[in-house]
PDB file of C-alpha atoms in Angstrom:
ATOM      1  CA  UNK L   4      88.151 113.836  90.757  1.00 92.00           C
ATOM      2  CA  UNK L   5      88.385 114.759  87.073  1.00 95.00           C
ATOM      3  CA  UNK L   6      90.181 117.610  85.362  1.00 96.00           C
ATOM      4  CA  UNK L   7      88.407 119.885  82.898  1.00 97.00           C
ATOM      5  CA  UNK L   8      89.229 118.415  79.438  1.00 95.00           C
ATOM      6  CA  UNK L   9      90.783 121.629  78.074  1.00 95.00           C
ATOM      7  CA  UNK L  10      92.758 122.476  81.202  1.00 94.00           C
ATOM      8  CA  UNK L  11      95.771 124.682  80.407  1.00 92.00           C
ATOM      9  CA  UNK L  12      98.080 126.334  82.918  1.00 89.00           C
ATOM     10  CA  UNK L  13      98.388 129.335  80.594  1.00 92.00           C
ATOM     11  CA  UNK L  14      94.633 129.969  80.874  1.00 94.00           C
ATOM     12  CA  UNK L  15      93.540 130.200  84.529  1.00 93.00           C
ATOM     13  CA  UNK L  16      89.862 130.054  83.567  1.00 94.00           C
ATOM     14  CA  UNK L  17      90.328 126.450  82.385  1.00 96.00           C
ATOM     15  CA  UNK L  18      92.395 125.366  85.398  1.00 96.00           C
ATOM     16  CA  UNK L  19      89.678 123.580  87.318  1.00 97.00           C
ATOM     17  CA  UNK L  20      88.506 120.117  88.295  1.00 98.00           C
ATOM     18  CA  UNK L  21      85.441 118.420  89.757  1.00 98.00           C
ATOM     19  CA  UNK L  22      85.424 116.231  92.838  1.00 97.00           C
ATOM     20  CA  UNK L  23      82.939 114.190  94.832  1.00 94.00           C
ATOM     21  CA  UNK L  24      82.978 112.968  98.419  1.00 93.00           C
ATOM     22  CA  UNK L  25      80.529 111.264 100.752  1.00 91.00           C
ATOM     23  CA  UNK L  26      77.367 113.244 101.590  1.00 88.00           C
ATOM     24  CA  UNK L  27      78.533 116.236  99.538  1.00 92.00           C
ATOM     25  CA  UNK L  28      77.449 117.512  96.120  1.00 94.00           C
ATOM     26  CA  UNK L  29      79.742 117.450  93.101  1.00 97.00           C
ATOM     27  CA  UNK L  30      82.024 120.477  93.387  1.00 97.00           C
ATOM     28  CA  UNK L  31      83.993 122.425  90.772  1.00 98.00           C
ATOM     29  CA  UNK L  32      87.264 123.802  92.160  1.00 98.00           C
ATOM     30  CA  UNK L  33      89.759 126.415  90.961  1.00 97.00           C
ATOM     31  CA  UNK L  34      93.121 124.649  90.726  1.00 95.00           C
ATOM     32  CA  UNK L  35      95.123 127.845  91.381  1.00 94.00           C
ATOM     33  CA  UNK L  36      93.247 129.497  94.233  1.00 95.00           C
ATOM     34  CA  UNK L  37      91.464 126.509  95.772  1.00 95.00           C
ATOM     35  CA  UNK L  38      88.204 128.459  95.609  1.00 97.00           C
ATOM     36  CA  UNK L  39      84.913 126.664  95.047  1.00 97.00           C
ATOM     37  CA  UNK L  40      83.520 127.714  91.659  1.00 97.00           C
ATOM     38  CA  UNK L  41      80.262 125.771  91.529  1.00 97.00           C
ATOM     39  CA  UNK L  42      78.263 122.937  93.101  1.00 97.00           C
ATOM     40  CA  UNK L  43      76.114 120.376  91.315  1.00 98.00           C
ATOM     41  CA  UNK L  44      73.672 118.855  93.784  1.00 96.00           C
ATOM     42  CA  UNK L  45      73.085 115.151  93.281  1.00 95.00           C
ATOM     43  CA  UNK L  46      70.182 113.547  95.132  1.00 92.00           C
ATOM     44  CA  UNK L  47      68.940 110.047  95.789  1.00 89.00           C
ATOM     45  CA  UNK L  48      65.409 108.632  95.480  1.00 86.00           C
ATOM     46  CA  UNK L  49      64.323 110.225  98.793  1.00 89.00           C
ATOM     47  CA  UNK L  50      65.622 113.670  97.804  1.00 90.00           C
ATOM     48  CA  UNK L  51      68.672 113.489 100.082  1.00 92.00           C
ATOM     49  CA  UNK L  52      72.013 114.891  98.940  1.00 93.00           C
ATOM     50  CA  UNK L  53      74.319 112.009  98.048  1.00 94.00           C
ATOM     51  CA  UNK L  54      77.655 111.754  96.325  1.00 94.00           C
ATOM     52  CA  UNK L  55      78.078 109.896  93.036  1.00 96.00           C
ATOM     53  CA  UNK L  56      80.286 106.830  92.896  1.00 96.00           C
ATOM     54  CA  UNK L  57      82.007 108.029  89.713  1.00 97.00           C
ATOM     55  CA  UNK L  58      82.031 111.096  87.490  1.00 96.00           C
ATOM     56  CA  UNK L  59      83.437 112.317  84.178  1.00 98.00           C
ATOM     57  CA  UNK L  60      83.359 115.311  81.842  1.00 98.00           C
ATOM     58  CA  UNK L  61      82.187 114.691  78.303  1.00 96.00           C
ATOM     59  CA  UNK L  62      84.684 115.433  75.517  1.00 95.00           C
ATOM     60  CA  UNK L  63      83.853 119.134  75.119  1.00 95.00           C
ATOM     61  CA  UNK L  64      83.512 119.740  78.857  1.00 96.00           C
ATOM     62  CA  UNK L  65      79.934 121.006  78.608  1.00 97.00           C
ATOM     63  CA  UNK L  66      78.439 118.197  80.703  1.00 98.00           C
ATOM     64  CA  UNK L  67      79.306 116.283  83.857  1.00 98.00           C
ATOM     65  CA  UNK L  68      78.204 112.631  83.996  1.00 98.00           C
ATOM     66  CA  UNK L  69      77.668 111.251  87.512  1.00 98.00           C
ATOM     67  CA  UNK L  70      77.292 107.522  88.174  1.00 97.00           C
ATOM     68  CA  UNK L  71      74.951 105.992  90.755  1.00 96.00           C
ATOM     69  CA  UNK L  72      73.262 102.647  91.353  1.00 94.00           C
ATOM     70  CA  UNK L  73      71.653 101.800  88.013  1.00 92.00           C
ATOM     71  CA  UNK L  74      71.462 105.387  86.758  1.00 95.00           C
ATOM     72  CA  UNK L  75      73.357 108.444  85.556  1.00 97.00           C
ATOM     73  CA  UNK L  76      72.721 112.057  86.513  1.00 97.00           C
ATOM     74  CA  UNK L  77      73.962 114.483  83.859  1.00 98.00           C
ATOM     75  CA  UNK L  78      74.602 118.157  84.645  1.00 98.00           C
ATOM     76  CA  UNK L  79      75.221 121.078  82.315  1.00 98.00           C
ATOM     77  CA  UNK L  80      78.599 122.465  83.407  1.00 97.00           C
ATOM     78  CA  UNK L  81      77.408 126.045  82.957  1.00 95.00           C
ATOM     79  CA  UNK L  82      74.298 125.529  85.117  1.00 97.00           C
ATOM     80  CA  UNK L  83      75.184 124.616  88.715  1.00 97.00           C
ATOM     81  CA  UNK L  84      72.454 123.565  91.109  1.00 96.00           C
ATOM     82  CA  UNK L  85      69.959 120.723  91.114  1.00 95.00           C
ATOM     83  CA  UNK L  86      68.819 120.754  87.476  1.00 96.00           C
ATOM     84  CA  UNK L  87      70.016 117.558  85.797  1.00 96.00           C
ATOM     85  CA  UNK L  88      69.011 114.846  83.341  1.00 97.00           C
ATOM     86  CA  UNK L  89      68.406 111.451  84.955  1.00 96.00           C
ATOM     87  CA  UNK L  90      69.238 108.476  82.725  1.00 96.00           C
ATOM     88  CA  UNK L  91      68.138 105.050  84.052  1.00 94.00           C
ATOM     89  CA  UNK L  92      70.434 102.248  82.932  1.00 94.00           C
ATOM     90  CA  UNK L  93      67.838  99.546  83.574  1.00 88.00           C
ATOM     91  CA  UNK L  94      64.027  99.656  83.139  1.00 80.00           C
ATOM     92  CA  UNK L  95      63.471  98.823  86.820  1.00 76.00           C
ATOM     93  CA  UNK L  96      65.268  97.056  89.648  1.00 73.00           C
ATOM     94  CA  UNK L  97      63.525  93.740  88.973  1.00 73.00           C
ATOM     95  CA  UNK L  98      64.296  93.758  85.267  1.00 74.00           C
ATOM     96  CA  UNK L  99      67.081  91.579  83.899  1.00 76.00           C
ATOM     97  CA  UNK L 100      67.721  94.055  81.096  1.00 80.00           C
ATOM     98  CA  UNK L 101      70.081  97.010  81.163  1.00 82.00           C
ATOM     99  CA  UNK L 102      73.231  97.737  83.136  1.00 89.00           C
ATOM    100  CA  UNK L 103      73.056  96.558  86.743  1.00 89.00           C
ATOM    101  CA  UNK L 104      75.009  97.729  89.763  1.00 92.00           C
ATOM    102  CA  UNK L 105      76.880 100.762  91.043  1.00 95.00           C
ATOM    103  CA  UNK L 106      78.462 102.755  88.221  1.00 97.00           C
ATOM    104  CA  UNK L 107      82.171 102.646  89.076  1.00 96.00           C
ATOM    105  CA  UNK L 108      83.657 104.232  85.947  1.00 97.00           C
ATOM    106  CA  UNK L 109      82.574 106.394  82.988  1.00 98.00           C
ATOM    107  CA  UNK L 110      84.701 107.060  79.890  1.00 97.00           C
ATOM    108  CA  UNK L 111      84.203 108.718  76.492  1.00 96.00           C
ATOM    109  CA  UNK L 112      85.531 107.624  73.114  1.00 94.00           C
ATOM    110  CA  UNK L 113      87.826 110.322  71.623  1.00 92.00           C
ATOM    111  CA  UNK L 114      86.576 109.843  68.048  1.00 89.00           C
ATOM    112  CA  UNK L 115      83.683 112.333  68.472  1.00 87.00           C
ATOM    113  CA  UNK L 116      81.171 109.571  67.713  1.00 89.00           C
ATOM    114  CA  UNK L 117      79.252 110.227  70.917  1.00 90.00           C
ATOM    115  CA  UNK L 118      80.117 106.796  72.271  1.00 95.00           C
ATOM    116  CA  UNK L 119      80.684 106.417  75.994  1.00 97.00           C
ATOM    117  CA  UNK L 120      81.248 103.446  78.253  1.00 96.00           C
ATOM    118  CA  UNK L 121      79.897 102.591  81.694  1.00 97.00           C
ATOM    119  CA  UNK L 122      81.493 100.054  84.043  1.00 96.00           C
ATOM    120  CA  UNK L 123      79.830  98.766  87.220  1.00 96.00           C
ATOM    121  CA  UNK L 124      80.771  96.934  90.398  1.00 95.00           C
ATOM    122  CA  UNK L 125      78.373  94.208  89.270  1.00 93.00           C
ATOM    123  CA  UNK L 126      81.032  93.288  86.704  1.00 93.00           C
ATOM    124  CA  UNK L 127      79.396  94.632  83.530  1.00 92.00           C
ATOM    125  CA  UNK L 128      80.541  97.092  80.857  1.00 95.00           C
ATOM    126  CA  UNK L 129      78.093  98.702  78.443  1.00 95.00           C
ATOM    127  CA  UNK L 130      78.511 101.178  75.590  1.00 96.00           C
ATOM    128  CA  UNK L 131      75.961 103.957  75.030  1.00 96.00           C
ATOM    129  CA  UNK L 132      75.086 106.694  72.552  1.00 95.00           C
ATOM    130  CA  UNK L 133      75.503 110.079  74.277  1.00 94.00           C
ATOM    131  CA  UNK L 134      72.647 111.653  72.277  1.00 93.00           C
ATOM    132  CA  UNK L 135      69.921 109.091  72.957  1.00 94.00           C
ATOM    133  CA  UNK L 136      71.552 107.188  75.859  1.00 94.00           C
ATOM    134  CA  UNK L 137      70.465 103.974  74.173  1.00 93.00           C
ATOM    135  CA  UNK L 138      72.668 100.913  74.807  1.00 93.00           C
ATOM    136  CA  UNK L 139      74.825  99.835  71.872  1.00 92.00           C
ATOM    137  CA  UNK L 140      76.843  96.883  73.134  1.00 92.00           C
ATOM    138  CA  UNK L 141      77.521  94.914  76.299  1.00 92.00           C
ATOM    139  CA  UNK L 142      81.047  93.647  76.964  1.00 93.00           C
ATOM    140  CA  UNK L 143      82.114  90.735  79.157  1.00 90.00           C
ATOM    141  CA  UNK L 144      85.269  91.241  81.254  1.00 93.00           C
ATOM    142  CA  UNK L 145      87.482  88.280  82.076  1.00 91.00           C
ATOM    143  CA  UNK L 146      86.258  88.299  85.681  1.00 88.00           C
ATOM    144  CA  UNK L 147      82.944  89.225  87.300  1.00 83.00           C
ATOM    145  CA  UNK L 148      84.501  90.685  90.434  1.00 86.00           C
ATOM    146  CA  UNK L 149      83.563  94.290  89.746  1.00 92.00           C
ATOM    147  CA  UNK L 150      84.922  96.753  87.193  1.00 95.00           C
ATOM    148  CA  UNK L 151      87.220  99.398  88.713  1.00 95.00           C
ATOM    149  CA  UNK L 152      88.166 101.440  85.655  1.00 97.00           C
ATOM    150  CA  UNK L 153      87.502 101.712  81.935  1.00 97.00           C
ATOM    151  CA  UNK L 154      89.664 103.763  79.593  1.00 97.00           C
ATOM    152  CA  UNK L 155      89.562 104.494  75.852  1.00 96.00           C
ATOM    153  CA  UNK L 156      92.781 105.055  73.918  1.00 93.00           C
ATOM    154  CA  UNK L 157      93.460 108.826  73.850  1.00 89.00           C
ATOM    155  CA  UNK L 158      93.762 109.160  70.065  1.00 83.00           C
ATOM    156  CA  UNK L 159      91.447 108.393  67.164  1.00 75.00           C
ATOM    157  CA  UNK L 160      94.171 106.397  65.373  1.00 72.00           C
ATOM    158  CA  UNK L 161      93.147 103.306  67.331  1.00 75.00           C
ATOM    159  CA  UNK L 162      89.772 102.377  68.783  1.00 86.00           C
ATOM    160  CA  UNK L 163      90.577 100.324  71.851  1.00 93.00           C
ATOM    161  CA  UNK L 164      88.824 100.113  75.204  1.00 96.00           C
ATOM    162  CA  UNK L 165      90.622  98.884  78.333  1.00 97.00           C
ATOM    163  CA  UNK L 166      89.108  97.732  81.624  1.00 97.00           C
ATOM    164  CA  UNK L 167      90.474  96.658  85.007  1.00 96.00           C
ATOM    165  CA  UNK L 168      88.572  94.701  87.654  1.00 94.00           C
ATOM    166  CA  UNK L 169      89.061  93.950  91.324  1.00 91.00           C
ATOM    167  CA  UNK L 170      90.853  90.728  92.254  1.00 90.00           C
ATOM    168  CA  UNK L 171      91.970  90.348  88.637  1.00 92.00           C
ATOM    169  CA  UNK L 172      95.430  89.673  87.233  1.00 93.00           C
ATOM    170  CA  UNK L 173      94.650  91.172  83.811  1.00 96.00           C
ATOM    171  CA  UNK L 174      93.595  94.390  82.099  1.00 97.00           C
ATOM    172  CA  UNK L 175      91.137  93.528  79.338  1.00 96.00           C
ATOM    173  CA  UNK L 176      91.291  95.152  75.897  1.00 96.00           C
ATOM    174  CA  UNK L 177      88.590  95.335  73.194  1.00 95.00           C
ATOM    175  CA  UNK L 178      88.951  96.545  69.608  1.00 91.00           C
ATOM    176  CA  UNK L 179      85.769  98.519  68.905  1.00 88.00           C
ATOM    177  CA  UNK L 180      86.166  98.064  65.150  1.00 84.00           C
ATOM    178  CA  UNK L 181      85.521  94.345  65.676  1.00 82.00           C
ATOM    179  CA  UNK L 182      82.858  94.599  68.334  1.00 76.00           C
ATOM    180  CA  UNK L 183      82.530  91.447  70.370  1.00 77.00           C
ATOM    181  CA  UNK L 184      81.534  90.457  73.860  1.00 81.00           C
ATOM    182  CA  UNK L 185      84.866  88.853  74.777  1.00 87.00           C
ATOM    183  CA  UNK L 186      88.140  90.820  74.976  1.00 92.00           C
ATOM    184  CA  UNK L 187      90.627  90.967  72.136  1.00 92.00           C
ATOM    185  CA  UNK L 188      93.564  90.730  74.529  1.00 94.00           C
ATOM    186  CA  UNK L 189      94.574  90.639  78.182  1.00 96.00           C
ATOM    187  CA  UNK L 190      97.545  92.543  79.612  1.00 97.00           C
ATOM    188  CA  UNK L 191      98.811  90.813  82.738  1.00 96.00           C
ATOM    189  CA  UNK L 192      99.746  92.298  86.120  1.00 95.00           C
ATOM    190  CA  UNK L 193      99.633  91.147  89.747  1.00 91.00           C
ATOM    191  CA  UNK L 194      96.510  92.891  91.064  1.00 90.00           C
ATOM    192  CA  UNK L 195      94.671  90.307  93.157  1.00 89.00           C
ATOM    193  CA  UNK L 196      93.580  92.816  95.770  1.00 87.00           C
ATOM    194  CA  UNK L 197      90.438  94.659  96.808  1.00 85.00           C
ATOM    195  CA  UNK L 198      92.192  97.961  96.124  1.00 89.00           C
ATOM    196  CA  UNK L 199      91.414  99.924  92.987  1.00 92.00           C
ATOM    197  CA  UNK L 200      94.703  99.909  91.070  1.00 94.00           C
ATOM    198  CA  UNK L 201      94.309 102.528  88.346  1.00 96.00           C
ATOM    199  CA  UNK L 202      96.193 102.390  85.040  1.00 97.00           C
ATOM    200  CA  UNK L 203      96.713 104.888  82.223  1.00 96.00           C
ATOM    201  CA  UNK L 204      97.105 104.963  78.439  1.00 95.00           C
ATOM    202  CA  UNK L 205      99.399 107.533  76.837  1.00 92.00           C
ATOM    203  CA  UNK L 206     101.205 108.334  73.610  1.00 89.00           C
ATOM    204  CA  UNK L 207     104.886 108.563  74.525  1.00 83.00           C
ATOM    205  CA  UNK L 208     107.292 109.499  71.722  1.00 76.00           C
ATOM    206  CA  UNK L 209     106.292 107.227  68.825  1.00 74.00           C
ATOM    207  CA  UNK L 210     104.149 104.614  70.550  1.00 85.00           C
ATOM    208  CA  UNK L 211     100.986 104.097  72.548  1.00 91.00           C
ATOM    209  CA  UNK L 212     101.737 102.691  75.975  1.00 94.00           C
ATOM    210  CA  UNK L 213      99.819 101.250  78.899  1.00 96.00           C
ATOM    211  CA  UNK L 214     101.258 101.834  82.372  1.00 96.00           C
ATOM    212  CA  UNK L 215      99.984  99.912  85.392  1.00 97.00           C
ATOM    213  CA  UNK L 216     101.190  99.251  88.910  1.00 95.00           C
ATOM    214  CA  UNK L 217     100.600  96.097  90.910  1.00 95.00           C
ATOM    215  CA  UNK L 218     100.231  95.023  94.520  1.00 92.00           C
ATOM    216  CA  UNK L 219     103.942  94.188  94.889  1.00 92.00           C
ATOM    217  CA  UNK L 220     105.195  97.682  93.997  1.00 93.00           C
ATOM    218  CA  UNK L 221     106.158  96.953  90.378  1.00 95.00           C
ATOM    219  CA  UNK L 222     105.303  99.207  87.422  1.00 96.00           C
ATOM    220  CA  UNK L 223     104.705  97.558  84.052  1.00 96.00           C
ATOM    221  CA  UNK L 224     104.708  99.459  80.744  1.00 94.00           C
ATOM    222  CA  UNK L 225     103.300  97.804  77.619  1.00 94.00           C
ATOM    223  CA  UNK L 226     103.687  98.981  74.030  1.00 93.00           C
ATOM    224  CA  UNK L 227     100.033  98.346  73.207  1.00 93.00           C
ATOM    225  CA  UNK L 228     100.037  98.015  69.418  1.00 89.00           C
ATOM    226  CA  UNK L 229     103.314  96.074  69.192  1.00 89.00           C
ATOM    227  CA  UNK L 230     102.238  93.721  71.977  1.00 90.00           C
ATOM    228  CA  UNK L 231      98.897  92.965  70.329  1.00 89.00           C
ATOM    229  CA  UNK L 232     100.535  92.410  66.925  1.00 89.00           C
ATOM    230  CA  UNK L 233     103.199  90.127  68.387  1.00 84.00           C
ATOM    231  CA  UNK L 234     100.627  88.111  70.340  1.00 83.00           C
ATOM    232  CA  UNK L 235      98.420  87.780  67.258  1.00 81.00           C
ATOM    233  CA  UNK L 236     101.287  86.422  65.145  1.00 79.00           C
ATOM    234  CA  UNK L 237     102.631  84.080  67.813  1.00 75.00           C
ATOM    235  CA  UNK L 238      99.329  82.483  68.850  1.00 65.00           C
ATOM    236  CA  UNK L 239      98.938  78.857  67.866  1.00 48.00           C
ATOM    237  CA  UNK L 240      95.144  78.859  67.772  1.00 44.00           C
ATOM    238  CA  UNK L 241      93.392  80.512  64.828  1.00 43.00           C
ATOM    239  CA  UNK L 242      89.650  80.122  64.782  1.00 38.00           C
ATOM    240  CA  UNK L 243      87.544  81.420  61.937  1.00 36.00           C
ATOM    241  CA  UNK L 244      85.590  83.876  64.083  1.00 44.00           C
ATOM    242  CA  UNK L 245      88.736  85.257  65.809  1.00 48.00           C
ATOM    243  CA  UNK L 246      87.352  84.631  69.282  1.00 60.00           C
ATOM    244  CA  UNK L 247      90.735  83.792  70.812  1.00 80.00           C
ATOM    245  CA  UNK L 248      91.870  86.134  73.559  1.00 89.00           C
ATOM    246  CA  UNK L 249      95.480  87.270  73.148  1.00 92.00           C
ATOM    247  CA  UNK L 250      97.474  86.772  76.359  1.00 94.00           C
ATOM    248  CA  UNK L 251     100.136  89.469  76.826  1.00 94.00           C
ATOM    249  CA  UNK L 252     102.326  88.877  79.871  1.00 93.00           C
ATOM    250  CA  UNK L 253     105.691  90.282  78.727  1.00 91.00           C
ATOM    251  CA  UNK L 254     105.844  94.059  79.210  1.00 92.00           C
ATOM    252  CA  UNK L 255     107.899  96.389  77.058  1.00 91.00           C
ATOM    253  CA  UNK L 256     109.684  97.437  80.243  1.00 92.00           C
ATOM    254  CA  UNK L 257     109.263  96.719  83.931  1.00 92.00           C
ATOM    255  CA  UNK L 258     110.334  98.707  86.986  1.00 93.00           C
ATOM    256  CA  UNK L 259     110.593  96.456  90.015  1.00 92.00           C
ATOM    257  CA  UNK L 260     110.584  97.889  93.540  1.00 89.00           C
ATOM    258  CA  UNK L 261     109.209 101.212  92.340  1.00 91.00           C
ATOM    259  CA  UNK L 262     107.377 101.239  95.690  1.00 91.00           C
ATOM    260  CA  UNK L 263     107.333  99.089  98.815  1.00 89.00           C
ATOM    261  CA  UNK L 264     103.536  98.837  98.843  1.00 90.00           C
ATOM    262  CA  UNK L 265     100.662  98.455  96.395  1.00 93.00           C
ATOM    263  CA  UNK L 266     100.690 101.049  93.607  1.00 95.00           C
ATOM    264  CA  UNK L 267      97.195 102.510  93.663  1.00 94.00           C
ATOM    265  CA  UNK L 268      97.500 104.618  90.512  1.00 95.00           C
ATOM    266  CA  UNK L 269      99.885 105.455  87.681  1.00 96.00           C
ATOM    267  CA  UNK L 270      99.504 108.347  85.249  1.00 95.00           C
ATOM    268  CA  UNK L 271     101.430 109.521  82.184  1.00 94.00           C
ATOM    269  CA  UNK L 272     102.377 113.162  81.661  1.00 90.00           C
ATOM    270  CA  UNK L 273     100.362 114.493  78.662  1.00 86.00           C
ATOM    271  CA  UNK L 274     103.410 115.016  76.428  1.00 84.00           C
ATOM    272  CA  UNK L 275     106.614 114.143  78.328  1.00 87.00           C
ATOM    273  CA  UNK L 276     108.131 110.796  79.424  1.00 89.00           C
ATOM    274  CA  UNK L 277     107.131 111.310  83.053  1.00 93.00           C
ATOM    275  CA  UNK L 278     105.032 108.968  85.217  1.00 95.00           C
ATOM    276  CA  UNK L 279     103.129 109.993  88.336  1.00 95.00           C
ATOM    277  CA  UNK L 280     102.629 107.216  90.868  1.00 95.00           C
ATOM    278  CA  UNK L 281     100.908 106.908  94.220  1.00 95.00           C
ATOM    279  CA  UNK L 282     101.428 103.948  96.517  1.00 94.00           C
ATOM    280  CA  UNK L 283     100.224 102.714  99.869  1.00 90.00           C
ATOM    281  CA  UNK L 284      97.738 100.373 101.440  1.00 85.00           C
ATOM    282  CA  UNK L 285      95.782  99.859 104.630  1.00 77.00           C
ATOM    283  CA  UNK L 286      97.574  97.437 106.935  1.00 71.00           C
ATOM    284  CA  UNK L 287      96.222  95.934 110.134  1.00 63.00           C
ATOM    285  CA  UNK L 288      98.605  96.703 112.991  1.00 59.00           C
ATOM    286  CA  UNK L 289      97.829  93.393 114.706  1.00 51.00           C
ATOM    287  CA  UNK L 290      95.171  90.773 115.075  1.00 50.00           C
ATOM    288  CA  UNK L 291      93.423  90.369 118.414  1.00 48.00           C
ATOM    289  CA  UNK L 292      92.320  87.115 119.999  1.00 51.00           C
ATOM    290  CA  UNK L 293      89.004  87.892 121.657  1.00 50.00           C
ATOM    291  CA  UNK L 294      87.317  85.665 124.230  1.00 52.00           C
ATOM    292  CA  UNK L 295      83.557  85.640 123.765  1.00 52.00           C
ATOM    293  CA  UNK L 296      83.115  85.946 127.531  1.00 57.00           C
ATOM    294  CA  UNK L 297      82.154  89.610 128.150  1.00 57.00           C
ATOM    295  CA  UNK L 298      84.005  89.581 131.491  1.00 61.00           C
ATOM    296  CA  UNK L 299      87.332  88.756 129.836  1.00 56.00           C
ATOM    297  CA  UNK L 300      89.441  91.838 128.931  1.00 57.00           C
ATOM    298  CA  UNK L 301      90.629  92.240 125.348  1.00 53.00           C
ATOM    299  CA  UNK L 302      94.367  91.620 125.186  1.00 53.00           C
ATOM    300  CA  UNK L 303      96.590  91.982 122.142  1.00 51.00           C
ATOM    301  CA  UNK L 304      98.907  89.111 121.398  1.00 52.00           C
ATOM    302  CA  UNK L 305     102.419  90.564 121.411  1.00 49.00           C
ATOM    303  CA  UNK L 306     103.715  87.673 119.298  1.00 54.00           C
ATOM    304  CA  UNK L 307     101.540  88.588 116.315  1.00 49.00           C
ATOM    305  CA  UNK L 308     102.970  90.694 113.458  1.00 50.00           C
ATOM    306  CA  UNK L 309     102.881  94.453 113.812  1.00 51.00           C
ATOM    307  CA  UNK L 310     102.758  97.133 111.124  1.00 51.00           C
ATOM    308  CA  UNK L 311     105.684  97.158 108.707  1.00 53.00           C
ATOM    309  CA  UNK L 312     107.384 100.437 109.614  1.00 53.00           C
ATOM    310  CA  UNK L 313     109.108 100.599 106.214  1.00 55.00           C
ATOM    311  CA  UNK L 314     105.834 100.660 104.287  1.00 63.00           C
ATOM    312  CA  UNK L 315     105.083 104.159 102.990  1.00 76.00           C
ATOM    313  CA  UNK L 316     102.111 105.956 101.503  1.00 86.00           C
ATOM    314  CA  UNK L 317     103.520 108.388  98.987  1.00 88.00           C
ATOM    315  CA  UNK L 318     103.111 110.269  95.718  1.00 91.00           C
ATOM    316  CA  UNK L 319     106.086 110.141  93.337  1.00 92.00           C
ATOM    317  CA  UNK L 320     106.996 111.768  90.024  1.00 93.00           C
ATOM    318  CA  UNK L 321     109.246 109.468  87.984  1.00 92.00           C
ATOM    319  CA  UNK L 322     111.390 110.535  85.031  1.00 90.00           C
ATOM    320  CA  UNK L 323     111.329 107.761  82.440  1.00 87.00           C
ATOM    321  CA  UNK L 324     114.441 107.351  80.293  1.00 84.00           C
ATOM    322  CA  UNK L 325     112.841 105.719  77.249  1.00 80.00           C
ATOM    323  CA  UNK L 326     116.216 104.936  75.661  1.00 80.00           C
ATOM    324  CA  UNK L 327     117.593 102.995  78.614  1.00 77.00           C
ATOM    325  CA  UNK L 328     114.150 101.995  79.970  1.00 78.00           C
ATOM    326  CA  UNK L 329     114.969 103.200  83.466  1.00 81.00           C
ATOM    327  CA  UNK L 330     113.310 105.535  85.950  1.00 78.00           C
TER     328      UNK L 330
END
């Protein structure tokens, strides 16, 4: 789901969000009443209703971008229904050109340049012009295990793009002023899991921070600009083309045992030092030893580990004391 970009609680008309779910169209919901405001019907190549894998509003909220396998479907927010612009990301399925795979994440640069990024489960990230939808640059994440999320910095003061991948211990960072295929830096966290562990970028007090949870229940907060500057000055390798990737593994602050399960998402409050966090994971209750003989009954082994009863799936709102670095 994605909130309308200009959402304000003081203006009920802007208090809405879009969502997508399997075998349903994209739906626009009223956040106060729960009423359905509009539906945007996305279809596959055989004209069947199908849900997008990812979606996003553009910066002014006039369009909804929906990601599919190798294509985008773009709807005018004010025109619900089936009318949309279809943007192929590759000439054809056999072509080696273009952006391959299921579009897992879409993000827009805040500098009003019309730049937007597309990440896929095939492990690629590409930047496009929102007017022509022509590709501008292809980026190479540290791993090819599938991009889960891409995120631009929320202000125009810096032009950074961040990306997280499945089974990866880093969040990659690119400086778009010095466009290159390889990342500028890598922010470390323990995220070697098939879960999508979402992160967030926010301006808290006088600094830009990255907040990310990991699979062990720890929240890490990085001061982005200070961390990059410190890593750049402390690196021992200085090549002429500045192709070194800055490794950043010391967070500005760290909250251990924030949860007793994987932290699936963290989110900053827009203007207050508050962090929203959701945690939980799917756990097998027990493994079964099955005899291939069809006449043998299936019996659970009582000696095998059962579900950890202390593991919780929960949503938490955390007050962050920035002076003491505690929550």
